[in-house]
Amino acid sequence: MGGTEEKQTTGAGRPTSRDVARLAGVSHTAVSFVFNGRAEGNLSPATQERIRQAAAELGYRPDPVARGLRRRRTAVIGLVTDEIASSPFAGRLLRGAMETAWGSEHLVLTIDSGGDPAKEDAAVAELLDRRVDGIIYAAMSLRRVRVPEGLHRTHSVLANCLPEDDSLPAVIPAERAGGRTAARLLLDEGHRRVAMVGGQDDIASVDRLRGFRDALRAEGITVPKEWVVRSGGEISGGYEGATGILDGVPADRRPTGIFCYNDRVAAGVLHAATRLGIAVPGELSVVGYDDQEHMAAFLTPPLTSVALPHRAMGEAAARLVLDSIDTGRTPPATVRRLACPVVSRASVGPAPSR
């Protein structure tokens, strides 16, 4: 091996902490203090600065594996999910988790199970074998999930799903509050004849409808049974549901506002309104849900939507895991509900006067 001078001039090999110590004229222990967060009280500010300057000159970076072994950490968080590859919202959740983890000098290792329970168990086992510091389990649609085998053996948090056994903390959208928000968008514009189209009997559908009815009930408004159409979550369901409510009905007897289970359903509703010659938002206001990327803003008219907080869920789940790692304590198995913000566009207007 060559000496320190040779490394500095030729750049051969990766600089080590001993190289930094020689260049800064300090002990190897002093360098370790700086990069392990123990410099305060042990080294003067001037010495700390000299070490950092030497490290910068050499291009030295602490070895995360060695540092992790000393701290019994790997600086890696696992993220296991059921369908990242096919979800339009996966990128937002991933970015939120990754950037929050990166801010605490952690990386995120992601595994997509395709919704296969056996693969989920294997993924968690592999992450545990790699001694990750914690694991986020994320579902791309809100529901109760079986907790993968082994998830309780490390610091774990669920995102966009609830554990069947209520054994782990979870971060989910505040769906009922989101339904109230959607109703208020219409109520505040004077709409009193309103309908809801789309959804099934899943958690999100049920909570959104409850919230929608909460807000209307507070204004003394009851939604007619035939104006709540459970037509699924696709464009075709929105088209069929809206057609059933609107087609052949006199203007003074049909709804002036429709809250849609999601943006795909809203696209179907807008299509039905166009075919029936009903102007949006002049005669009919439409509110979507999800604020689906590459869709909501490009409909005609651009869709007002209640956004799902996928990025915020990723951030919050990662923060819960990191805090648990730092404190060494498992967070309580509580549910944290995040607000669903409104993205206002052009599909909502004042209720028509007639």
mmCIF file of C-alpha atoms in Angstrom:
data_model
loop_
_atom_site.group_PDB
_atom_site.id
_atom_site.type_symbol
_atom_site.label_atom_id
_atom_site.label_comp_id
_atom_site.label_asym_id
_atom_site.label_seq_id
_atom_site.Cartn_x
_atom_site.Cartn_y
_atom_site.Cartn_z
ATOM 1 C CA MET A 1 0.000 0.000 0.000
ATOM 2 C CA GLY A 2 1.131 3.516 -0.713
ATOM 3 C CA GLY A 3 1.371 6.259 1.861
ATOM 4 C CA THR A 4 -1.085 9.046 2.540
ATOM 5 C CA GLU A 5 0.602 11.383 0.093
ATOM 6 C CA GLU A 6 0.228 8.836 -2.708
ATOM 7 C CA LYS A 7 -3.484 8.474 -2.020
ATOM 8 C CA GLN A 8 -3.973 12.201 -2.000
ATOM 9 C CA THR A 9 -2.217 12.717 -5.300
ATOM 10 C CA THR A 10 -3.270 9.606 -7.213
ATOM 11 C CA GLY A 11 -6.727 9.048 -5.742
ATOM 12 C CA ALA A 12 -6.053 5.286 -5.577
ATOM 13 C CA GLY A 13 -8.513 3.473 -3.303
ATOM 14 C CA ARG A 14 -11.187 4.839 -1.049
ATOM 15 C CA PRO A 15 -9.961 7.373 1.555
ATOM 16 C CA THR A 16 -10.187 6.099 5.128
ATOM 17 C CA SER A 17 -10.672 7.808 8.450
ATOM 18 C CA ARG A 18 -6.959 7.209 9.157
ATOM 19 C CA ASP A 19 -6.103 9.185 6.014
ATOM 20 C CA VAL A 20 -8.257 12.036 7.324
ATOM 21 C CA ALA A 21 -6.510 11.857 10.711
ATOM 22 C CA ARG A 22 -3.046 12.094 9.096
ATOM 23 C CA LEU A 23 -4.021 15.034 6.887
ATOM 24 C CA ALA A 24 -5.688 16.904 9.765
ATOM 25 C CA GLY A 25 -2.865 16.132 12.192
ATOM 26 C CA VAL A 26 -5.150 14.525 14.759
ATOM 27 C CA SER A 27 -5.743 11.086 16.205
ATOM 28 C CA HIS A 28 -7.918 8.482 14.563
ATOM 29 C CA THR A 29 -10.189 8.666 17.620
ATOM 30 C CA ALA A 30 -10.765 12.372 17.016
ATOM 31 C CA VAL A 31 -11.986 11.645 13.490
ATOM 32 C CA SER A 32 -14.290 8.953 14.842
ATOM 33 C CA PHE A 33 -15.733 11.441 17.350
ATOM 34 C CA VAL A 34 -16.621 13.878 14.553
ATOM 35 C CA PHE A 35 -18.341 11.344 12.318
ATOM 36 C CA ASN A 36 -20.097 9.449 15.099
ATOM 37 C CA GLY A 37 -21.667 12.560 16.615
ATOM 38 C CA ARG A 38 -19.519 12.582 19.753
ATOM 39 C CA ALA A 39 -17.317 15.603 19.045
ATOM 40 C CA GLU A 40 -19.110 18.112 21.263
ATOM 41 C CA GLY A 41 -17.353 18.275 24.630
ATOM 42 C CA ASN A 42 -14.459 16.172 23.358
ATOM 43 C CA LEU A 43 -12.975 18.342 20.602
ATOM 44 C CA SER A 44 -12.669 22.084 20.094
ATOM 45 C CA PRO A 45 -14.691 23.672 17.260
ATOM 46 C CA ALA A 46 -11.422 24.496 15.472
ATOM 47 C CA THR A 47 -10.302 20.855 15.570
ATOM 48 C CA GLN A 48 -13.694 19.671 14.357
ATOM 49 C CA GLU A 49 -13.522 22.104 11.441
ATOM 50 C CA ARG A 50 -9.986 20.994 10.549
ATOM 51 C CA ILE A 51 -11.152 17.364 10.431
ATOM 52 C CA ARG A 52 -14.143 18.203 8.253
ATOM 53 C CA GLN A 53 -11.965 20.187 5.854
ATOM 54 C CA ALA A 54 -9.534 17.287 5.584
ATOM 55 C CA ALA A 55 -12.407 14.900 4.915
ATOM 56 C CA ALA A 56 -13.770 17.188 2.206
ATOM 57 C CA GLU A 57 -10.338 17.506 0.572
ATOM 58 C CA LEU A 58 -9.913 13.739 0.459
ATOM 59 C CA GLY A 59 -13.506 13.040 -0.580
ATOM 60 C CA TYR A 60 -13.915 10.900 2.550
ATOM 61 C CA ARG A 61 -17.338 9.523 3.459
ATOM 62 C CA PRO A 62 -17.971 7.390 6.568
ATOM 63 C CA ASP A 63 -18.610 3.734 5.825
ATOM 64 C CA PRO A 64 -22.340 3.295 6.553
ATOM 65 C CA VAL A 65 -21.992 -0.463 7.060
ATOM 66 C CA ALA A 66 -19.219 -0.149 9.637
ATOM 67 C CA ARG A 67 -21.004 2.720 11.354
ATOM 68 C CA GLY A 68 -24.220 0.700 11.373
ATOM 69 C CA LEU A 69 -22.485 -2.272 12.973
ATOM 70 C CA ARG A 70 -21.112 -0.075 15.732
ATOM 71 C CA ARG A 71 -24.543 1.433 16.347
ATOM 72 C CA ARG A 72 -26.334 -1.877 15.744
ATOM 73 C CA ARG A 73 -28.113 -0.205 12.829
ATOM 74 C CA THR A 74 -27.956 -0.472 9.040
ATOM 75 C CA ALA A 75 -29.472 2.928 8.140
ATOM 76 C CA VAL A 76 -31.977 1.106 5.890
ATOM 77 C CA ILE A 77 -35.764 0.976 6.171
ATOM 78 C CA GLY A 78 -37.697 -1.696 4.296
ATOM 79 C CA LEU A 79 -40.900 -0.881 2.448
ATOM 80 C CA VAL A 80 -43.121 -3.811 1.490
ATOM 81 C CA THR A 81 -46.195 -3.142 -0.607
ATOM 82 C CA ASP A 82 -48.818 -5.109 -2.451
ATOM 83 C CA GLU A 83 -48.936 -3.423 -5.855
ATOM 84 C CA ILE A 84 -46.519 -0.554 -6.303
ATOM 85 C CA ALA A 85 -45.910 -1.466 -9.939
ATOM 86 C CA SER A 86 -49.537 -0.931 -10.962
ATOM 87 C CA SER A 87 -50.730 1.899 -8.722
ATOM 88 C CA PRO A 88 -50.908 5.485 -9.997
ATOM 89 C CA PHE A 89 -50.290 6.736 -6.449
ATOM 90 C CA ALA A 90 -47.258 4.612 -5.589
ATOM 91 C CA GLY A 91 -44.725 7.229 -6.614
ATOM 92 C CA ARG A 92 -46.127 9.803 -4.223
ATOM 93 C CA LEU A 93 -46.066 7.478 -1.225
ATOM 94 C CA LEU A 94 -42.583 6.248 -2.104
ATOM 95 C CA ARG A 95 -41.221 9.759 -2.534
ATOM 96 C CA GLY A 96 -42.627 10.821 0.810
ATOM 97 C CA ALA A 97 -41.077 7.849 2.598
ATOM 98 C CA MET A 98 -37.737 8.026 0.773
ATOM 99 C CA GLU A 99 -37.178 11.752 1.238
ATOM 100 C CA THR A 100 -38.099 11.600 4.925
ATOM 101 C CA ALA A 101 -35.763 8.645 5.428
ATOM 102 C CA TRP A 102 -32.984 10.356 3.461
ATOM 103 C CA GLY A 103 -33.314 13.402 5.719
ATOM 104 C CA SER A 104 -32.385 11.091 8.607
ATOM 105 C CA GLU A 105 -29.567 9.406 6.660
ATOM 106 C CA HIS A 106 -31.582 6.274 5.909
ATOM 107 C CA LEU A 107 -32.244 4.561 2.611
ATOM 108 C CA VAL A 108 -35.489 2.790 1.684
ATOM 109 C CA LEU A 109 -35.351 -0.721 0.232
ATOM 110 C CA THR A 110 -38.634 -1.443 -1.600
ATOM 111 C CA ILE A 111 -40.181 -4.842 -2.363
ATOM 112 C CA ASP A 112 -43.428 -5.340 -4.319
ATOM 113 C CA SER A 113 -45.217 -8.563 -3.357
ATOM 114 C CA GLY A 114 -47.923 -8.405 -6.012
ATOM 115 C CA GLY A 115 -50.430 -9.026 -3.217
ATOM 116 C CA ASP A 116 -49.173 -12.595 -2.615
ATOM 117 C CA PRO A 117 -49.179 -13.366 1.160
ATOM 118 C CA ALA A 118 -46.374 -15.909 0.803
ATOM 119 C CA LYS A 119 -44.224 -13.366 -1.018
ATOM 120 C CA GLU A 120 -44.992 -10.779 1.667
ATOM 121 C CA ASP A 121 -43.811 -13.153 4.399
ATOM 122 C CA ALA A 122 -40.687 -13.936 2.381
ATOM 123 C CA ALA A 123 -40.024 -10.242 1.776
ATOM 124 C CA VAL A 124 -40.256 -9.425 5.478
ATOM 125 C CA ALA A 125 -38.013 -12.386 6.342
ATOM 126 C CA GLU A 126 -35.418 -11.204 3.806
ATOM 127 C CA LEU A 127 -35.490 -7.665 5.195
ATOM 128 C CA LEU A 128 -35.079 -8.967 8.734
ATOM 129 C CA ASP A 129 -32.135 -11.101 7.599
ATOM 130 C CA ARG A 130 -30.587 -7.932 6.187
ATOM 131 C CA ARG A 131 -31.097 -6.297 9.607
ATOM 132 C CA VAL A 132 -33.067 -3.308 8.356
ATOM 133 C CA ASP A 133 -33.800 -0.795 11.087
ATOM 134 C CA GLY A 134 -37.559 -0.872 10.502
ATOM 135 C CA ILE A 135 -40.283 -1.727 7.978
ATOM 136 C CA ILE A 136 -43.221 0.119 6.430
ATOM 137 C CA TYR A 137 -45.980 -2.060 5.019
ATOM 138 C CA ALA A 138 -48.091 -0.126 2.491
ATOM 139 C CA ALA A 139 -51.263 -1.064 0.628
ATOM 140 C CA MET A 140 -52.333 0.837 -2.447
ATOM 141 C CA SER A 141 -56.039 0.717 -1.556
ATOM 142 C CA LEU A 142 -57.395 1.337 1.928
ATOM 143 C CA ARG A 143 -58.470 -1.889 3.604
ATOM 144 C CA ARG A 144 -57.811 -4.166 6.558
ATOM 145 C CA VAL A 145 -54.811 -6.392 5.911
ATOM 146 C CA ARG A 146 -53.255 -9.519 7.298
ATOM 147 C CA VAL A 147 -50.028 -8.504 9.037
ATOM 148 C CA PRO A 148 -47.147 -10.306 7.275
ATOM 149 C CA GLU A 149 -45.261 -12.855 9.352
ATOM 150 C CA GLY A 150 -42.315 -11.317 11.197
ATOM 151 C CA LEU A 151 -43.439 -7.684 11.005
ATOM 152 C CA HIS A 152 -43.723 -7.500 14.804
ATOM 153 C CA ARG A 153 -40.019 -8.334 15.198
ATOM 154 C CA THR A 154 -38.868 -4.854 14.216
ATOM 155 C CA HIS A 155 -40.060 -1.245 14.262
ATOM 156 C CA SER A 156 -43.046 -1.391 11.883
ATOM 157 C CA VAL A 157 -45.807 0.920 10.679
ATOM 158 C CA LEU A 158 -48.648 0.396 8.203
ATOM 159 C CA ALA A 159 -49.479 2.986 5.514
ATOM 160 C CA ASN A 160 -52.859 3.280 3.757
ATOM 161 C CA CYS A 161 -54.150 0.137 5.450
ATOM 162 C CA LEU A 162 -55.272 -1.147 8.844
ATOM 163 C CA PRO A 163 -54.047 -4.324 10.582
ATOM 164 C CA GLU A 164 -56.697 -7.005 10.969
ATOM 165 C CA ASP A 165 -55.604 -7.553 14.572
ATOM 166 C CA ASP A 166 -55.083 -3.846 15.459
ATOM 167 C CA SER A 167 -51.557 -4.743 16.568
ATOM 168 C CA LEU A 168 -49.520 -2.080 14.743
ATOM 169 C CA PRO A 169 -49.703 1.692 14.241
ATOM 170 C CA ALA A 170 -51.231 2.826 10.946
ATOM 171 C CA VAL A 171 -51.344 6.004 8.888
ATOM 172 C CA ILE A 172 -54.429 6.353 6.652
ATOM 173 C CA PRO A 173 -56.471 9.069 4.917
ATOM 174 C CA ALA A 174 -59.224 10.781 6.902
ATOM 175 C CA GLU A 175 -61.847 9.445 4.497
ATOM 176 C CA ARG A 176 -64.954 10.454 6.456
ATOM 177 C CA ALA A 177 -63.644 13.996 6.789
ATOM 178 C CA GLY A 178 -62.884 13.898 3.048
ATOM 179 C CA GLY A 179 -66.520 13.071 2.331
ATOM 180 C CA ARG A 180 -67.603 16.044 4.446
ATOM 181 C CA THR A 181 -65.163 18.248 2.536
ATOM 182 C CA ALA A 182 -66.642 17.135 -0.791
ATOM 183 C CA ALA A 183 -70.164 17.904 0.383
ATOM 184 C CA ARG A 184 -69.131 21.344 1.606
ATOM 185 C CA LEU A 185 -67.699 22.159 -1.831
ATOM 186 C CA LEU A 186 -71.211 21.746 -3.226
ATOM 187 C CA LEU A 187 -73.127 23.198 -0.269
ATOM 188 C CA ASP A 188 -71.037 26.347 -0.229
ATOM 189 C CA GLU A 189 -72.031 26.965 -3.851
ATOM 190 C CA GLY A 190 -75.717 26.717 -2.974
ATOM 191 C CA HIS A 191 -76.351 23.135 -4.118
ATOM 192 C CA ARG A 192 -79.134 21.373 -2.236
ATOM 193 C CA ARG A 193 -80.018 18.571 -4.676
ATOM 194 C CA VAL A 194 -76.914 16.407 -4.623
ATOM 195 C CA ALA A 195 -76.064 12.797 -5.443
ATOM 196 C CA MET A 196 -73.178 10.382 -4.932
ATOM 197 C CA VAL A 197 -72.007 8.011 -7.668
ATOM 198 C CA GLY A 198 -69.496 5.154 -7.480
ATOM 199 C CA GLY A 199 -67.871 2.993 -4.861
ATOM 200 C CA GLN A 200 -68.780 -0.318 -3.286
ATOM 201 C CA ASP A 201 -68.772 -1.588 0.311
ATOM 202 C CA ASP A 202 -65.078 -1.057 1.043
ATOM 203 C CA ILE A 203 -63.803 1.112 3.901
ATOM 204 C CA ALA A 204 -63.140 4.158 1.741
ATOM 205 C CA SER A 205 -66.571 4.053 0.062
ATOM 206 C CA VAL A 206 -68.411 3.657 3.337
ATOM 207 C CA ASP A 207 -66.496 6.416 5.121
ATOM 208 C CA ARG A 208 -66.738 8.876 2.225
ATOM 209 C CA LEU A 209 -70.510 8.390 2.030
ATOM 210 C CA ARG A 210 -70.857 8.769 5.792
ATOM 211 C CA GLY A 211 -68.927 12.015 5.731
ATOM 212 C CA PHE A 212 -70.940 13.244 2.747
ATOM 213 C CA ARG A 213 -74.195 12.535 4.578
ATOM 214 C CA ASP A 214 -72.858 14.090 7.810
ATOM 215 C CA ALA A 215 -72.386 17.452 6.101
ATOM 216 C CA LEU A 216 -75.750 17.325 4.335
ATOM 217 C CA ARG A 217 -77.576 16.274 7.494
ATOM 218 C CA ALA A 218 -76.113 19.269 9.306
ATOM 219 C CA GLU A 219 -77.914 21.424 6.700
ATOM 220 C CA GLY A 220 -81.155 19.468 7.001
ATOM 221 C CA ILE A 221 -80.670 17.754 3.632
ATOM 222 C CA THR A 222 -81.393 14.089 2.974
ATOM 223 C CA VAL A 223 -80.088 12.392 -0.159
ATOM 224 C CA PRO A 224 -82.793 10.385 -1.928
ATOM 225 C CA LYS A 225 -81.988 6.677 -1.938
ATOM 226 C CA GLU A 226 -81.985 6.530 -5.742
ATOM 227 C CA TRP A 227 -79.331 9.260 -5.854
ATOM 228 C CA VAL A 228 -76.746 7.088 -4.094
ATOM 229 C CA VAL A 229 -75.501 4.754 -6.825
ATOM 230 C CA ARG A 230 -72.894 2.127 -5.947
ATOM 231 C CA SER A 231 -71.435 1.587 -9.412
ATOM 232 C CA GLY A 232 -67.817 0.616 -8.663
ATOM 233 C CA GLY A 233 -64.681 2.623 -9.304
ATOM 234 C CA GLU A 234 -64.270 2.758 -13.078
ATOM 235 C CA ILE A 235 -65.227 5.223 -15.809
ATOM 236 C CA SER A 236 -67.987 2.910 -17.064
ATOM 237 C CA GLY A 237 -69.560 2.831 -13.606
ATOM 238 C CA GLY A 238 -69.578 6.617 -13.435
ATOM 239 C CA TYR A 239 -71.133 6.871 -16.880
ATOM 240 C CA GLU A 240 -73.871 4.325 -16.124
ATOM 241 C CA GLY A 241 -74.585 5.744 -12.671
ATOM 242 C CA ALA A 242 -74.895 9.325 -13.890
ATOM 243 C CA THR A 243 -76.998 8.307 -16.889
ATOM 244 C CA GLY A 244 -79.447 6.548 -14.595
ATOM 245 C CA ILE A 245 -79.832 9.660 -12.436
ATOM 246 C CA LEU A 246 -79.874 12.304 -15.161
ATOM 247 C CA ASP A 247 -81.272 10.829 -18.383
ATOM 248 C CA GLY A 248 -84.831 11.917 -19.146
ATOM 249 C CA VAL A 249 -85.246 13.739 -15.824
ATOM 250 C CA PRO A 250 -86.511 17.363 -15.946
ATOM 251 C CA ALA A 251 -83.904 19.916 -14.897
ATOM 252 C CA ASP A 252 -85.847 20.928 -11.809
ATOM 253 C CA ARG A 253 -85.985 17.330 -10.531
ATOM 254 C CA ARG A 254 -82.449 16.120 -11.112
ATOM 255 C CA PRO A 255 -79.392 16.764 -8.904
ATOM 256 C CA THR A 256 -77.355 19.901 -9.508
ATOM 257 C CA GLY A 257 -74.239 18.410 -7.916
ATOM 258 C CA ILE A 258 -72.642 14.957 -7.943
ATOM 259 C CA PHE A 259 -69.918 13.727 -5.612
ATOM 260 C CA CYS A 260 -67.945 10.898 -7.221
ATOM 261 C CA TYR A 261 -66.173 8.068 -5.426
ATOM 262 C CA ASN A 262 -62.999 8.755 -7.406
ATOM 263 C CA ASP A 263 -61.711 10.642 -10.438
ATOM 264 C CA ARG A 264 -62.299 7.750 -12.844
ATOM 265 C CA VAL A 265 -65.965 7.703 -11.851
ATOM 266 C CA ALA A 266 -66.027 11.485 -12.266
ATOM 267 C CA ALA A 267 -64.683 11.098 -15.811
ATOM 268 C CA GLY A 268 -67.650 8.824 -16.567
ATOM 269 C CA VAL A 269 -70.071 11.334 -15.053
ATOM 270 C CA LEU A 270 -68.612 14.132 -17.185
ATOM 271 C CA HIS A 271 -68.959 11.934 -20.272
ATOM 272 C CA ALA A 272 -72.612 11.225 -19.444
ATOM 273 C CA ALA A 273 -73.321 14.925 -18.906
ATOM 274 C CA THR A 274 -71.783 15.759 -22.280
ATOM 275 C CA ARG A 275 -73.837 13.119 -24.055
ATOM 276 C CA LEU A 276 -77.025 14.368 -22.396
ATOM 277 C CA GLY A 277 -76.279 18.004 -23.195
ATOM 278 C CA ILE A 278 -75.943 19.031 -19.538
ATOM 279 C CA ALA A 279 -73.384 21.791 -19.046
ATOM 280 C CA VAL A 280 -70.707 21.406 -16.368
ATOM 281 C CA PRO A 281 -70.528 23.408 -14.179
ATOM 282 C CA GLY A 282 -73.391 25.612 -15.462
ATOM 283 C CA GLU A 283 -76.120 23.024 -14.862
ATOM 284 C CA LEU A 284 -74.253 20.313 -12.957
ATOM 285 C CA SER A 285 -71.245 20.508 -10.622
ATOM 286 C CA VAL A 286 -68.989 17.475 -10.275
ATOM 287 C CA VAL A 287 -66.514 16.690 -7.457
ATOM 288 C CA GLY A 288 -63.964 13.902 -7.816
ATOM 289 C CA TYR A 289 -61.767 12.145 -5.263
ATOM 290 C CA ASP A 290 -58.093 11.072 -5.388
ATOM 291 C CA ASP A 291 -56.752 13.900 -7.580
ATOM 292 C CA GLN A 292 -55.338 11.240 -9.864
ATOM 293 C CA GLU A 293 -52.158 12.358 -11.577
ATOM 294 C CA HIS A 294 -52.341 12.768 -15.379
ATOM 295 C CA MET A 295 -56.132 12.628 -15.238
ATOM 296 C CA ALA A 296 -58.007 15.107 -13.057
ATOM 297 C CA ALA A 297 -56.388 18.217 -14.522
ATOM 298 C CA PHE A 298 -56.920 17.046 -18.125
ATOM 299 C CA LEU A 299 -60.643 16.281 -18.095
ATOM 300 C CA THR A 300 -63.168 18.674 -19.650
ATOM 301 C CA PRO A 301 -63.694 20.732 -17.622
ATOM 302 C CA PRO A 302 -60.671 20.189 -15.345
ATOM 303 C CA LEU A 303 -61.892 18.334 -12.279
ATOM 304 C CA THR A 304 -62.156 19.693 -8.750
ATOM 305 C CA SER A 305 -61.045 16.808 -6.559
ATOM 306 C CA VAL A 306 -60.422 15.852 -2.936
ATOM 307 C CA ALA A 307 -56.825 14.601 -2.938
ATOM 308 C CA LEU A 308 -55.615 11.473 -1.201
ATOM 309 C CA PRO A 309 -52.544 12.335 0.932
ATOM 310 C CA HIS A 310 -50.270 9.576 -0.378
ATOM 311 C CA ARG A 311 -47.071 11.588 -0.113
ATOM 312 C CA ALA A 312 -47.989 12.712 3.408
ATOM 313 C CA MET A 313 -48.722 9.091 4.359
ATOM 314 C CA GLY A 314 -45.270 8.041 3.183
ATOM 315 C CA GLU A 315 -43.689 10.884 5.130
ATOM 316 C CA ALA A 316 -45.685 10.181 8.305
ATOM 317 C CA ALA A 317 -45.064 6.421 8.209
ATOM 318 C CA ALA A 318 -41.325 6.920 7.725
ATOM 319 C CA ARG A 319 -41.215 9.472 10.541
ATOM 320 C CA LEU A 320 -43.002 7.074 12.908
ATOM 321 C CA VAL A 321 -40.505 4.313 12.069
ATOM 322 C CA LEU A 322 -37.509 6.643 12.448
ATOM 323 C CA ASP A 323 -38.756 7.990 15.777
ATOM 324 C CA SER A 324 -39.278 4.426 16.983
ATOM 325 C CA ILE A 325 -35.729 3.522 15.913
ATOM 326 C CA ASP A 326 -34.276 6.580 17.673
ATOM 327 C CA THR A 327 -36.151 6.045 20.941
ATOM 328 C CA GLY A 328 -36.003 2.257 20.910
ATOM 329 C CA ARG A 329 -39.695 2.208 21.765
ATOM 330 C CA THR A 330 -42.492 0.751 19.654
ATOM 331 C CA PRO A 331 -45.173 3.385 18.966
ATOM 332 C CA PRO A 332 -48.673 2.574 20.270
ATOM 333 C CA ALA A 333 -50.955 0.700 17.875
ATOM 334 C CA THR A 334 -53.045 3.762 17.092
ATOM 335 C CA VAL A 335 -54.501 5.019 13.824
ATOM 336 C CA ARG A 336 -53.391 8.399 12.519
ATOM 337 C CA ARG A 337 -55.749 9.932 9.959
ATOM 338 C CA LEU A 338 -54.349 12.542 7.565
ATOM 339 C CA ALA A 339 -56.413 15.324 6.018
ATOM 340 C CA CYS A 340 -57.458 15.066 2.365
ATOM 341 C CA PRO A 341 -56.923 18.516 0.797
ATOM 342 C CA VAL A 342 -59.081 20.076 -1.914
ATOM 343 C CA VAL A 343 -57.620 20.746 -5.365
ATOM 344 C CA SER A 344 -59.965 23.304 -6.937
ATOM 345 C CA ARG A 345 -60.359 23.440 -10.704
ATOM 346 C CA ALA A 346 -63.331 24.201 -12.961
ATOM 347 C CA SER A 347 -65.964 21.478 -12.459
ATOM 348 C CA VAL A 348 -67.767 23.135 -9.543
ATOM 349 C CA GLY A 349 -69.843 26.302 -9.832
ATOM 350 C CA PRO A 350 -72.873 27.983 -8.269
ATOM 351 C CA ALA A 351 -76.103 26.024 -8.160
ATOM 352 C CA PRO A 352 -78.375 26.987 -11.079
ATOM 353 C CA SER A 353 -81.377 29.080 -10.072
ATOM 354 C CA ARG A 354 -84.701 27.611 -11.131
#
